[in-house]
mmCIF file of C-alpha atoms and ligand atoms in Angstrom:
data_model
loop_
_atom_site.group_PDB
_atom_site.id
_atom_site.type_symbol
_atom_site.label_atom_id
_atom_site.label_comp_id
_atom_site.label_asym_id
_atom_site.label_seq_id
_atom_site.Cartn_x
_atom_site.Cartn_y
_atom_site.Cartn_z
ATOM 1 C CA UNK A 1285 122.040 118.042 93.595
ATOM 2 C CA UNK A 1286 120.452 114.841 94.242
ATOM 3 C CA UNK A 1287 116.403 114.641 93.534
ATOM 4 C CA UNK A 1288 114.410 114.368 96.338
ATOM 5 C CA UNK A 1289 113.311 110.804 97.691
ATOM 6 C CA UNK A 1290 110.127 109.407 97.318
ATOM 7 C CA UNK A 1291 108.276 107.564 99.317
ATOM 8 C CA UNK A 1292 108.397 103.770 99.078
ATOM 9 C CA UNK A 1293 105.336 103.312 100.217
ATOM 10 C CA UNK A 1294 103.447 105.510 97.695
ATOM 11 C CA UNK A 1295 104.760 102.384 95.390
ATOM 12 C CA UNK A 1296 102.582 99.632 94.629
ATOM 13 C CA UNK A 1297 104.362 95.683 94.727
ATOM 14 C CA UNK A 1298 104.204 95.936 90.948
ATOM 15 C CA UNK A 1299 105.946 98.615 90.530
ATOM 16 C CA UNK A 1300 108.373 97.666 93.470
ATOM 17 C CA UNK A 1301 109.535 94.396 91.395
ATOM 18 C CA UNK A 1302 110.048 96.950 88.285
ATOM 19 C CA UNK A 1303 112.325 98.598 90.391
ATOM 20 C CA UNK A 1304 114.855 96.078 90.405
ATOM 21 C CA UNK A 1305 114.733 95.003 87.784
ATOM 22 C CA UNK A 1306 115.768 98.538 85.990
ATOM 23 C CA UNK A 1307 118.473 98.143 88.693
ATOM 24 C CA UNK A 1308 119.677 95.180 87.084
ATOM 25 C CA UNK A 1309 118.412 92.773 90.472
ATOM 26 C CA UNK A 1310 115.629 90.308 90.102
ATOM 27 C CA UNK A 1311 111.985 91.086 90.322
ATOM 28 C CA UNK A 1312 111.060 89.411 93.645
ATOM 29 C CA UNK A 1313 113.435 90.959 95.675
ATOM 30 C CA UNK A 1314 110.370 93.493 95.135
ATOM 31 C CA UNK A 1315 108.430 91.045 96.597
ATOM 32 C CA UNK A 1316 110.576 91.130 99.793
ATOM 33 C CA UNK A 1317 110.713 94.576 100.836
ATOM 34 C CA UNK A 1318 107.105 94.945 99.928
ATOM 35 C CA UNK A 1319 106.517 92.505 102.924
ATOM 36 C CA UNK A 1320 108.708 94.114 104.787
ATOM 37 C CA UNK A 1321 107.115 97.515 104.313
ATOM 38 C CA UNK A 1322 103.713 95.886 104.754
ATOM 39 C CA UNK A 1323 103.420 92.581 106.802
ATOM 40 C CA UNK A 1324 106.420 93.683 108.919
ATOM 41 C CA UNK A 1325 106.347 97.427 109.380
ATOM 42 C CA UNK A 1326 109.709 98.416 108.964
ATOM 43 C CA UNK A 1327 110.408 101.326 110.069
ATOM 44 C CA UNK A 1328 114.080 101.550 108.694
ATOM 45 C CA UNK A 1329 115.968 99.643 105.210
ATOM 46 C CA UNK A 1330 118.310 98.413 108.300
ATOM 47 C CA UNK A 1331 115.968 96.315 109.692
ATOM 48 C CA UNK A 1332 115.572 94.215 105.819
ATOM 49 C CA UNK A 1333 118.251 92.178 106.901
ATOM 50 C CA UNK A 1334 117.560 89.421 104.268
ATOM 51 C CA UNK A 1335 118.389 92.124 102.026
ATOM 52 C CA UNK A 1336 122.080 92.713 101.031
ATOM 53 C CA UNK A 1337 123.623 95.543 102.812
ATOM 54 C CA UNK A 1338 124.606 97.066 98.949
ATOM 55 C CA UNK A 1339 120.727 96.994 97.868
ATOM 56 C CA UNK A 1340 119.789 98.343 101.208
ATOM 57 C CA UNK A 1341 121.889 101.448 100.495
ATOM 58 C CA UNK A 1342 120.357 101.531 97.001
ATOM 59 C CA UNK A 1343 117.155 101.687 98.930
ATOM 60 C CA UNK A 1344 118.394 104.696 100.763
ATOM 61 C CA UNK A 1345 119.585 106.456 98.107
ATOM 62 C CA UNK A 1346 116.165 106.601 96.307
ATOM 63 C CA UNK A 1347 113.445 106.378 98.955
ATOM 64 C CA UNK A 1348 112.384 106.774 102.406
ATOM 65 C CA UNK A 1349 109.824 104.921 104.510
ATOM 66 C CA UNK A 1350 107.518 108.393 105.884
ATOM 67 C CA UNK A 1351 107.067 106.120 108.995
ATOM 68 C CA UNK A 1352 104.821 107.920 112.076
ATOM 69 C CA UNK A 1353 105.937 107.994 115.029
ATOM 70 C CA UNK A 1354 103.326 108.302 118.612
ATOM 71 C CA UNK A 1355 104.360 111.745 120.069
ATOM 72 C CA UNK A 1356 102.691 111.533 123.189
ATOM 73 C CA UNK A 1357 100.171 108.710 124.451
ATOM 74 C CA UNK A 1358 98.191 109.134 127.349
ATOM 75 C CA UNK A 1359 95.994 106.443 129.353
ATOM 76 C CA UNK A 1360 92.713 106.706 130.237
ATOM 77 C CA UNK A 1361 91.541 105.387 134.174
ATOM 78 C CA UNK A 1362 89.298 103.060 131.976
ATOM 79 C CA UNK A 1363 92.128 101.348 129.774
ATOM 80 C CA UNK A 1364 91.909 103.614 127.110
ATOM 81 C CA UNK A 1365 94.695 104.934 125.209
ATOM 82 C CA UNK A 1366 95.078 108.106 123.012
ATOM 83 C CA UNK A 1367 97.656 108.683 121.069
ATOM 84 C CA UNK A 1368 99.403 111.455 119.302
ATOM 85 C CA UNK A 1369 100.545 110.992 116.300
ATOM 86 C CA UNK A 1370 103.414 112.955 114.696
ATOM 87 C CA UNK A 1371 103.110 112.743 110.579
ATOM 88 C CA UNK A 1372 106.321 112.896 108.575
ATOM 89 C CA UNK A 1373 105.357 116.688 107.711
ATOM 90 C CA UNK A 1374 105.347 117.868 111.383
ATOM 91 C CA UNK A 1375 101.065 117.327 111.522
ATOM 92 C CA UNK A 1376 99.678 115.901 114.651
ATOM 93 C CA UNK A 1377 96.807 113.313 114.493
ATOM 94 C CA UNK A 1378 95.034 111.605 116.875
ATOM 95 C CA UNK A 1379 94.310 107.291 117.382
ATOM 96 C CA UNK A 1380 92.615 105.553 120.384
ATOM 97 C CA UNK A 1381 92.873 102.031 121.625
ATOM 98 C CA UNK A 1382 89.442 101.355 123.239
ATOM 99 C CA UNK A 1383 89.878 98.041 125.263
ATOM 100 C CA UNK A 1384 86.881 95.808 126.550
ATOM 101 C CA UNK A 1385 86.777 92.495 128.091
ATOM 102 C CA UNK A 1386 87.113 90.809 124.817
ATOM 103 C CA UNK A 1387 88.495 93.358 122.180
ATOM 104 C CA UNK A 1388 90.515 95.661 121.498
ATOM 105 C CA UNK A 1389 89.370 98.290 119.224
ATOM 106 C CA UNK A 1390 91.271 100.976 117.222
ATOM 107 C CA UNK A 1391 89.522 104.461 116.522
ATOM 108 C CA UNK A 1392 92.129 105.519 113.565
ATOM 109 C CA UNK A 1393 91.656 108.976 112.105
ATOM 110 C CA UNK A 1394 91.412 109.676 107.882
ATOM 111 C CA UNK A 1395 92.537 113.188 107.945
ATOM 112 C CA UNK A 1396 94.221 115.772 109.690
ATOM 113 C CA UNK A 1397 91.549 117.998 111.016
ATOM 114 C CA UNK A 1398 88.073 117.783 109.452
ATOM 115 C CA UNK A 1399 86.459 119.706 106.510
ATOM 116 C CA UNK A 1400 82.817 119.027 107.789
ATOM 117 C CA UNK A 1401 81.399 121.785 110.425
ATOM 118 C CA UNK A 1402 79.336 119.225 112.700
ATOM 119 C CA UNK A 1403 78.754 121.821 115.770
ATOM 120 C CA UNK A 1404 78.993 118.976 117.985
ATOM 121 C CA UNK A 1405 82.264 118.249 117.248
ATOM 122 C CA UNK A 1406 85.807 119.173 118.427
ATOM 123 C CA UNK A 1407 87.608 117.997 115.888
ATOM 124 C CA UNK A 1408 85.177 120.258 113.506
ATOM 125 C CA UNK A 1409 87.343 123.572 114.738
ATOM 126 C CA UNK A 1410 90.685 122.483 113.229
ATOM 127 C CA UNK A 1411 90.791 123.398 109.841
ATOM 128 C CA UNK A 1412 91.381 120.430 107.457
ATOM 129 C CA UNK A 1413 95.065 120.376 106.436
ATOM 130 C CA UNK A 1414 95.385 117.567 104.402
ATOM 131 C CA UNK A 1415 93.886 113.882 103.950
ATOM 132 C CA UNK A 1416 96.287 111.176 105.383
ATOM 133 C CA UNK A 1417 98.056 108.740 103.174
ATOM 134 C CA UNK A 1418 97.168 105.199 103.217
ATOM 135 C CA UNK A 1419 100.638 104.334 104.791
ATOM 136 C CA UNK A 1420 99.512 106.964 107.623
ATOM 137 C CA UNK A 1421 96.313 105.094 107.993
ATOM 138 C CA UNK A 1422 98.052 101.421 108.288
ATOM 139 C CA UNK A 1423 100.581 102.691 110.973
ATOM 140 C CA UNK A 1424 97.852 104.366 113.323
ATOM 141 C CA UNK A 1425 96.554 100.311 113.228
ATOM 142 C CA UNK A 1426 100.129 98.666 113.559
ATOM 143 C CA UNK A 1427 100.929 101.554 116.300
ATOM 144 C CA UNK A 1428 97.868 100.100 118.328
ATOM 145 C CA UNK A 1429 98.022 96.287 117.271
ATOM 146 C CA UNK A 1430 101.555 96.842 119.099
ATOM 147 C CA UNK A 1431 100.273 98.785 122.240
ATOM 148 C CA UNK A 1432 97.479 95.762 122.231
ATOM 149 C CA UNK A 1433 99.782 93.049 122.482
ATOM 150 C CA UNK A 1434 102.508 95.092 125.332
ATOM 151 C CA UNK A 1435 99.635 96.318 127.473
ATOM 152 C CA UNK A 1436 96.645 93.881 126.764
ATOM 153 C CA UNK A 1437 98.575 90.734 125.705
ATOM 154 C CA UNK A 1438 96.302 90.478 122.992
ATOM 155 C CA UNK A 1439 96.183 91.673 118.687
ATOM 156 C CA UNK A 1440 94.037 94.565 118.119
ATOM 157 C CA UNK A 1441 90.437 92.611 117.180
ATOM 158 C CA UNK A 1442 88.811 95.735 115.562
ATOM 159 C CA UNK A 1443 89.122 99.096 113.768
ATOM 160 C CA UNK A 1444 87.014 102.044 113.537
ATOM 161 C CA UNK A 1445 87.048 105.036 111.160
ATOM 162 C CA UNK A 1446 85.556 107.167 113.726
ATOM 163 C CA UNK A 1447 88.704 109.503 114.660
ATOM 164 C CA UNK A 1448 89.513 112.811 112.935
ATOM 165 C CA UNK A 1449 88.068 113.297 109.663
ATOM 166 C CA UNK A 1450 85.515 112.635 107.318
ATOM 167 C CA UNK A 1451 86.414 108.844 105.642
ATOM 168 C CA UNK A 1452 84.359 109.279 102.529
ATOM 169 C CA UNK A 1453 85.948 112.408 101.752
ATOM 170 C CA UNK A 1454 89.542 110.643 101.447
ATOM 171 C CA UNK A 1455 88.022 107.165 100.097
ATOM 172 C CA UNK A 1456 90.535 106.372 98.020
ATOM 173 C CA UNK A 1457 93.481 106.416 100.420
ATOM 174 C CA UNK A 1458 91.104 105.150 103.349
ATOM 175 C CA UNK A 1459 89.936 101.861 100.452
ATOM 176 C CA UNK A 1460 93.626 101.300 99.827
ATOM 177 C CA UNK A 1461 94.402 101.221 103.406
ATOM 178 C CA UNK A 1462 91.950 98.927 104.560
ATOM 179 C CA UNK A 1463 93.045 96.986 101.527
ATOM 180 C CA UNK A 1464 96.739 96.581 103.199
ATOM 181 C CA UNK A 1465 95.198 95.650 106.671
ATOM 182 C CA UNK A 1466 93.201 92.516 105.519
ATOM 183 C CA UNK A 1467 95.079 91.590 102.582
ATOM 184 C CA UNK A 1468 97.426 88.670 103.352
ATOM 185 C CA UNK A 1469 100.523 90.532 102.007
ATOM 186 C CA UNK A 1470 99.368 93.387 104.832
ATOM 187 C CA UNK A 1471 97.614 92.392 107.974
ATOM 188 C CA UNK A 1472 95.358 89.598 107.157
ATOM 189 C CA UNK A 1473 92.433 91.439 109.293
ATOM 190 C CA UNK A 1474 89.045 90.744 108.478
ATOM 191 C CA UNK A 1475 86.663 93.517 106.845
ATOM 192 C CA UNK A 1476 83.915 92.626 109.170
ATOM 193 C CA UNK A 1477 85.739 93.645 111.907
ATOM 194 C CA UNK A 1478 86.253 97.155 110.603
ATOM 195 C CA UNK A 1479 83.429 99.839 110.575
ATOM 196 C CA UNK A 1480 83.505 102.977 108.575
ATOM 197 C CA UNK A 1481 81.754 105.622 109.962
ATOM 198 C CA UNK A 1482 80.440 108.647 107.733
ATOM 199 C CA UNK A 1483 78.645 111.621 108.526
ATOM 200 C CA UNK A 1484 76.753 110.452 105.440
ATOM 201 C CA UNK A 1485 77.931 111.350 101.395
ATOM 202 C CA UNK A 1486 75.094 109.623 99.216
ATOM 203 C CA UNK A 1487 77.297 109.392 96.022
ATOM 204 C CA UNK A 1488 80.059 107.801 98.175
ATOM 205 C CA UNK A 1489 77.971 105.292 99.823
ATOM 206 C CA UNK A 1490 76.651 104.310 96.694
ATOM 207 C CA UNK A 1491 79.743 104.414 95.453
ATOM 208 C CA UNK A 1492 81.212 101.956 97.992
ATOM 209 C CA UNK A 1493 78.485 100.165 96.999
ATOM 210 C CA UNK A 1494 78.963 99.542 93.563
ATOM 211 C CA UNK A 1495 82.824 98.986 94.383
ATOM 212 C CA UNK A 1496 81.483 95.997 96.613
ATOM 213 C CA UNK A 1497 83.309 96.333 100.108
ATOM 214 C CA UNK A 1498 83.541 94.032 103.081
ATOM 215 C CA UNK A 1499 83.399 96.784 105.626
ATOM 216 C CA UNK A 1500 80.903 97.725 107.823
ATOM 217 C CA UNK A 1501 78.784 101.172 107.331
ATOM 218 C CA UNK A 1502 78.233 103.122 110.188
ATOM 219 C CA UNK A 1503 76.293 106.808 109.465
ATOM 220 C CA UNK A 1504 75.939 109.688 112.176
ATOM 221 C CA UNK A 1505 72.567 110.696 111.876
ATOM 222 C CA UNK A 1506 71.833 112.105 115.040
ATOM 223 C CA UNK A 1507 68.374 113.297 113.715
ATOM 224 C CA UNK A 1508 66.059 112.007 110.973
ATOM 225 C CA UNK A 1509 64.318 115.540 110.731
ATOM 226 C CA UNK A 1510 66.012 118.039 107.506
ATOM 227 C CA UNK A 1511 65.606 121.268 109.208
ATOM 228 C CA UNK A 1512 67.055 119.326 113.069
ATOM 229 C CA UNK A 1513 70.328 117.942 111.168
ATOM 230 C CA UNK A 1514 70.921 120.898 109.307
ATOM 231 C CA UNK A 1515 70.799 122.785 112.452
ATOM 232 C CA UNK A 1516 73.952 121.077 113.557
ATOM 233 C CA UNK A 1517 75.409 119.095 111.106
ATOM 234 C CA UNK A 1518 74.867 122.055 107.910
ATOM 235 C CA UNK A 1519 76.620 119.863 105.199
ATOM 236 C CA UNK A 1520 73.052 118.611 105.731
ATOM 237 C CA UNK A 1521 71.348 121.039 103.334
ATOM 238 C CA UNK A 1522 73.426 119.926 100.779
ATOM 239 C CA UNK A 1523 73.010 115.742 101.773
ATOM 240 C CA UNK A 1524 69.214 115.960 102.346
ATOM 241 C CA UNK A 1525 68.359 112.926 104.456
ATOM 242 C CA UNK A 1526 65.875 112.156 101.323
ATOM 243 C CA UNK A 1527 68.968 111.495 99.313
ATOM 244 C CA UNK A 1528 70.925 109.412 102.085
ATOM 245 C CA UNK A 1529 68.227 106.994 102.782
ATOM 246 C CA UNK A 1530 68.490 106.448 99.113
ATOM 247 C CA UNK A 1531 71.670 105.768 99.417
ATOM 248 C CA UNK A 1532 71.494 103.631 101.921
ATOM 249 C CA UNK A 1533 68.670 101.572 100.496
ATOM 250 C CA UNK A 1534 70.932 101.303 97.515
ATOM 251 C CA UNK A 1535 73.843 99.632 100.192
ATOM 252 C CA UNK A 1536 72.050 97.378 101.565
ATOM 253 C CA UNK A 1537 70.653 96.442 98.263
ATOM 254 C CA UNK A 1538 74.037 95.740 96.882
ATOM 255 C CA UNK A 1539 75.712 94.358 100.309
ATOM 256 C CA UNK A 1540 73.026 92.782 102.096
ATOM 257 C CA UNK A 1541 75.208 94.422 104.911
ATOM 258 C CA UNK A 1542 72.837 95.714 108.095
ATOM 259 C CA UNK A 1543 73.785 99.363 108.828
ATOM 260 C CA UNK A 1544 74.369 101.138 111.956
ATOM 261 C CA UNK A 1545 73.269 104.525 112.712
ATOM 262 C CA UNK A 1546 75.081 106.915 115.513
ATOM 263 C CA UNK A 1547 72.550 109.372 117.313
ATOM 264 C CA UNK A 1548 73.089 110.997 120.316
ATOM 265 C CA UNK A 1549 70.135 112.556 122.049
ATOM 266 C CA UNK A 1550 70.971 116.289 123.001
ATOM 267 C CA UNK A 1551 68.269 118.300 125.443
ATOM 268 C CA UNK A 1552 65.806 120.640 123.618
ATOM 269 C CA UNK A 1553 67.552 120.033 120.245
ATOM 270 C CA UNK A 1554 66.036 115.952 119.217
ATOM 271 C CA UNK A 1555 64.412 114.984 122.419
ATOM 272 C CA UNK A 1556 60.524 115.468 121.452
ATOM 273 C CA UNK A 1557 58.492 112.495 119.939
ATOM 274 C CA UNK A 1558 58.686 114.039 116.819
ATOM 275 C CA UNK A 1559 62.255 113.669 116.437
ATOM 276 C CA UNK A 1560 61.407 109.883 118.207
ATOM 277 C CA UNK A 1561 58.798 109.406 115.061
ATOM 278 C CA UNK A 1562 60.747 110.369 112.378
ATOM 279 C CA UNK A 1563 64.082 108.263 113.230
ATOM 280 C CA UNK A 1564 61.976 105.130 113.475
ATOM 281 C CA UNK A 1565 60.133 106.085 109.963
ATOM 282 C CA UNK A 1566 63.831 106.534 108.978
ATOM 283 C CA UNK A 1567 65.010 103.225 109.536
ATOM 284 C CA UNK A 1568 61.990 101.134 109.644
ATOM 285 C CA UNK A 1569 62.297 99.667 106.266
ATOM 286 C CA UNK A 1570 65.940 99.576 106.286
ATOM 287 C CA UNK A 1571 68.078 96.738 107.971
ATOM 288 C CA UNK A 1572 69.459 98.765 110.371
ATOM 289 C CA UNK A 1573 70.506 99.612 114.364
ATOM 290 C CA UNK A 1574 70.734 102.471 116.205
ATOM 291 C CA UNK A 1575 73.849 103.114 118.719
ATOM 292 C CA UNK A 1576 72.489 106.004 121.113
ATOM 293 C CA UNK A 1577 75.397 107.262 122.124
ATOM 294 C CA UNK A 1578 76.397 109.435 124.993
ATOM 295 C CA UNK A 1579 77.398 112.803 124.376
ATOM 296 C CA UNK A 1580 81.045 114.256 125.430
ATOM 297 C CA UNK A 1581 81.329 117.673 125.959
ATOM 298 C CA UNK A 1582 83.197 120.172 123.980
ATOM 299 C CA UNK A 1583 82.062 123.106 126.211
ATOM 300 C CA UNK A 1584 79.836 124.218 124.149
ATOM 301 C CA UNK A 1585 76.329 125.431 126.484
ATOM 302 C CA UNK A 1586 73.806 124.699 123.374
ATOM 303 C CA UNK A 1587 74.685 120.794 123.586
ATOM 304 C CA UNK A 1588 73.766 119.004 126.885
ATOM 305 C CA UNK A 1589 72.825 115.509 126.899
ATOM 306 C CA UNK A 1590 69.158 114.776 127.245
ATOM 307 C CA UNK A 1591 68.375 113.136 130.780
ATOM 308 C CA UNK A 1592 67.588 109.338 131.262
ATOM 309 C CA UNK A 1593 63.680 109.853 130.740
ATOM 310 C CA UNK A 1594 64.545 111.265 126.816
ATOM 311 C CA UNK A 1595 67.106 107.938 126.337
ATOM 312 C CA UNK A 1596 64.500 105.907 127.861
ATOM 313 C CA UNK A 1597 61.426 106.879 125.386
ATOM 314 C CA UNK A 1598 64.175 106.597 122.388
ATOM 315 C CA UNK A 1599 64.535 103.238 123.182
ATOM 316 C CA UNK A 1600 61.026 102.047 124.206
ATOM 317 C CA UNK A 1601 59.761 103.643 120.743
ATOM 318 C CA UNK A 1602 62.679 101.646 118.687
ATOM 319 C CA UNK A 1603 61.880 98.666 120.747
ATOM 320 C CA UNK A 1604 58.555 98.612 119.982
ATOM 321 C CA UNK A 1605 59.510 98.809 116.702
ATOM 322 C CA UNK A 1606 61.908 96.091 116.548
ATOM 323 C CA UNK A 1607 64.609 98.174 115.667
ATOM 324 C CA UNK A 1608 67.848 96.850 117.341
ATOM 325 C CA UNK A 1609 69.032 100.135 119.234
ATOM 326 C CA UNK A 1610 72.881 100.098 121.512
ATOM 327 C CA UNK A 1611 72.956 102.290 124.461
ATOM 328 C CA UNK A 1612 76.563 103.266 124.195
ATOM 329 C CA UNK A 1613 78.841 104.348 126.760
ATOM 330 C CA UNK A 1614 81.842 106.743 126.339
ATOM 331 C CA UNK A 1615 85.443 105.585 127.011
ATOM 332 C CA UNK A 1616 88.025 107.490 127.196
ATOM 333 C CA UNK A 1617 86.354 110.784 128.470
ATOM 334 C CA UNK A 1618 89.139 111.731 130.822
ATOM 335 C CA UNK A 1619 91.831 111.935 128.469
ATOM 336 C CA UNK A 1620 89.807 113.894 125.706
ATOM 337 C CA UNK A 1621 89.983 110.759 123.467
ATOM 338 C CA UNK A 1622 85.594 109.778 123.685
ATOM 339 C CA UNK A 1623 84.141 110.534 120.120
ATOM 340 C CA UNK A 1624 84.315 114.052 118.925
ATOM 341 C CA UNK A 1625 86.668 114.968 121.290
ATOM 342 C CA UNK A 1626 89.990 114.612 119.186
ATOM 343 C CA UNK A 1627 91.340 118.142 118.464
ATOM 344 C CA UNK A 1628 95.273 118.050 118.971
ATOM 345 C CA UNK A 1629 94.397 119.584 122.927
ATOM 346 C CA UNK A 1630 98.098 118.629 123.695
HETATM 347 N N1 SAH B 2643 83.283 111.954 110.174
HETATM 348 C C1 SAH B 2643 82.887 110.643 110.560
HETATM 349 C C2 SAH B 2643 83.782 109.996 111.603
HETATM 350 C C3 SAH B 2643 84.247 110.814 112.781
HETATM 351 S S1 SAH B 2643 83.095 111.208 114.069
HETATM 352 C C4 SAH B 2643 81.444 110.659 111.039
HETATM 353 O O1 SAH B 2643 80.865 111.729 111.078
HETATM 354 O O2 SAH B 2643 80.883 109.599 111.295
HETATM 355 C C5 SAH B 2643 82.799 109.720 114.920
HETATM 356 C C6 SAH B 2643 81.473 109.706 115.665
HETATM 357 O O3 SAH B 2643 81.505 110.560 116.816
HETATM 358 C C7 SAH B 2643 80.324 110.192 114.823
HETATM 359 O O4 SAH B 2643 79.205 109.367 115.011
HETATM 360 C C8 SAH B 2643 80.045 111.567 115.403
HETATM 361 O O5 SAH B 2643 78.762 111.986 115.137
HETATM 362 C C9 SAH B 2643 80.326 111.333 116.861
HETATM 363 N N2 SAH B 2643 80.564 112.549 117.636
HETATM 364 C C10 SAH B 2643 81.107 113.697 117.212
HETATM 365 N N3 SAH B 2643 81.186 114.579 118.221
HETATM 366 C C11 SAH B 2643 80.666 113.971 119.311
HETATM 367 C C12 SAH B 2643 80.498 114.349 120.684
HETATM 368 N N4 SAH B 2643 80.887 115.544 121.111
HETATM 369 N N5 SAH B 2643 79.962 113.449 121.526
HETATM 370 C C13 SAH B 2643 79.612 112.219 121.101
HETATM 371 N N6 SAH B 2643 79.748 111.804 119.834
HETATM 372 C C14 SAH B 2643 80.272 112.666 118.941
#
């Protein structure tokens, strides 16, 4: 019976070269199918063809390359792509390619399905099956880099961890991933074009902190009042927003890195001057913007987006301020792929 194969991608280079070399071939051929795993996205040992056919079927005979593969993608009337993505187990994820004049974003997801319970949020009614591998993480970005280039004539220019999942509770596979897309051996991307976005984990922010990343920090705060965000986002109660400002105090200490906050202003739920007050007391003394962003529907009649009036006294009050706030449209809507609405409909 032969053992099962592993994945050649769970491998770092290191122990690629070592390898070889226990199969009696050099070290750097290591070298070479790590950049073809990694700078070229190889899909298949076939396509190594500066690798001899008799190590390619060594290859074969001990690994495979868990490669995804887009199920179904559908296209937005504003540009914007969602795809499914098909993982080598059979799970179904969700990626969106968000295109602008200028850009082209990727929203990648971190896991399949979500453990956090944001009320708000679609993808907060599949269970969470499993966090995705850093390979799975790096193809949702090539899979869109590629659409970019056929449909936009352009490379992707940015990446967001804002699809399914919470990033900070699959950090290490999400650091080692981001590692591959701006290293030079992997993507050569730059970190500040990449934004992780966390529903807000004080010991992992400090955490990425102390671990000094290049990255961007968005957090969805969507209110700046304890009782409010526990209310819909419950996790709350046990990440009291005493303990995330800390936090992020503590980031922008270490990373001198300005920090963006996600709030979307629901009807009867964060639309008083209260809830106005204590988001600007909030973020007053911390280098920070706020992205109001508009709310997509999950049919669910206890969240309606507050009307222009509410928007409008957000922003005069953060203005007034001289807090940088974003009014931020949805893309995607039409197609289920705006923020929050990723749950596997198809
Ligand atoms: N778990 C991470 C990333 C995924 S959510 C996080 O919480 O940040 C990405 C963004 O979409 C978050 O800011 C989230 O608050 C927001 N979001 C979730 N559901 C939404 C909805 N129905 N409408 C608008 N934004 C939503």
């Amino acid at each position: 019976m032969t053992a099962k194969k592993k994945d050649i991608r769970a491998l770092t280079k290191d122990q690629l070269r070592d390898f070889f070399v226990e199969q009696g071939d050099q070290a750097f051929r290591g070298n070479q199918v790590y950049e073809w795993l990694w700078q070229r996205a190889a899909h298949g040992f076939e396509e190594m063809t500066n690798i001899s056919k008799a190590t390619r079927s060594i290859l074969e005979e001990h690994f495979v390359i868990n490669h995804i593969s887009v199920d179904t993608m559908q296209r937005s009337s504003d540009g914007t792509i969602k795809n499914a993505v098909r993982l080598h187990d059979g799970l179904i994820v969700e990626s969106v390619l968000i295109p602008t004049e200028s850009r082209t974003t990727a929203c990648v997801s971190s896991q399949v399905g979500c453990s956090l319970d944001c009320h708000f949020c679609a993808t907060a009614r599949l269970k969470k099956m499993r966090n995705l591998n850093p390979d799975e993480i790096v193809d949702q970005v090539t899979a869109i880099d590629h659409q970019s280039r056929l449909y936009f004539n352009r490379p992707l220019s940015n990446i967001v961890f804002m699809g399914m999942g919470e990033p900070l509770m699959n950090y290490n596979n999400v650091l080692k991933a981001i590692d591959k897309i701006t290293s030079p051996e992997g993507l050569s991307m730059s970190p500040r074009r990449i934004t992780l976005s966390t529903s807000g984990i004080p010991k992992m922010i400090r955490k990425m902190a102390d671990d000094e990343v290049k990255f961007n920090l968005a957090v969805s705060l969507h209110s700046a009042i304890d009782a409010t965000r526990t209310g819909i986002m419950p996790f709350n109660e046990t990440f009291p927003l005493k303990d995330l400002k800390e936090s992020l105090h503590y980031w922008y200490a270490k990373t001198k890195k300005r920090i963006t906050f996600e709030y979307v202003v629901w009807a009867g739920i964060n639309d008083k001057q209260a809830d106005i007050d204590a988001l600007i007391d909030f973020c007053k003394h911390l280098p920070s913007k706020v992205n109001l962003i508009e709310y997509n529907s999950i049919d669910d009649d206890r969240f309606v987006q507050a009307d222009a009036s509410a928007i409008n006294a957000y922003i005069t009050a953060l203005e007034l301020n001289r807090i940088v706030v974003n009014v931020r449209r949805s893309r995607g809507k039409d197609i289920d792929a705006a923020c929050g609405q990723l749950a596997n409909k198809s």
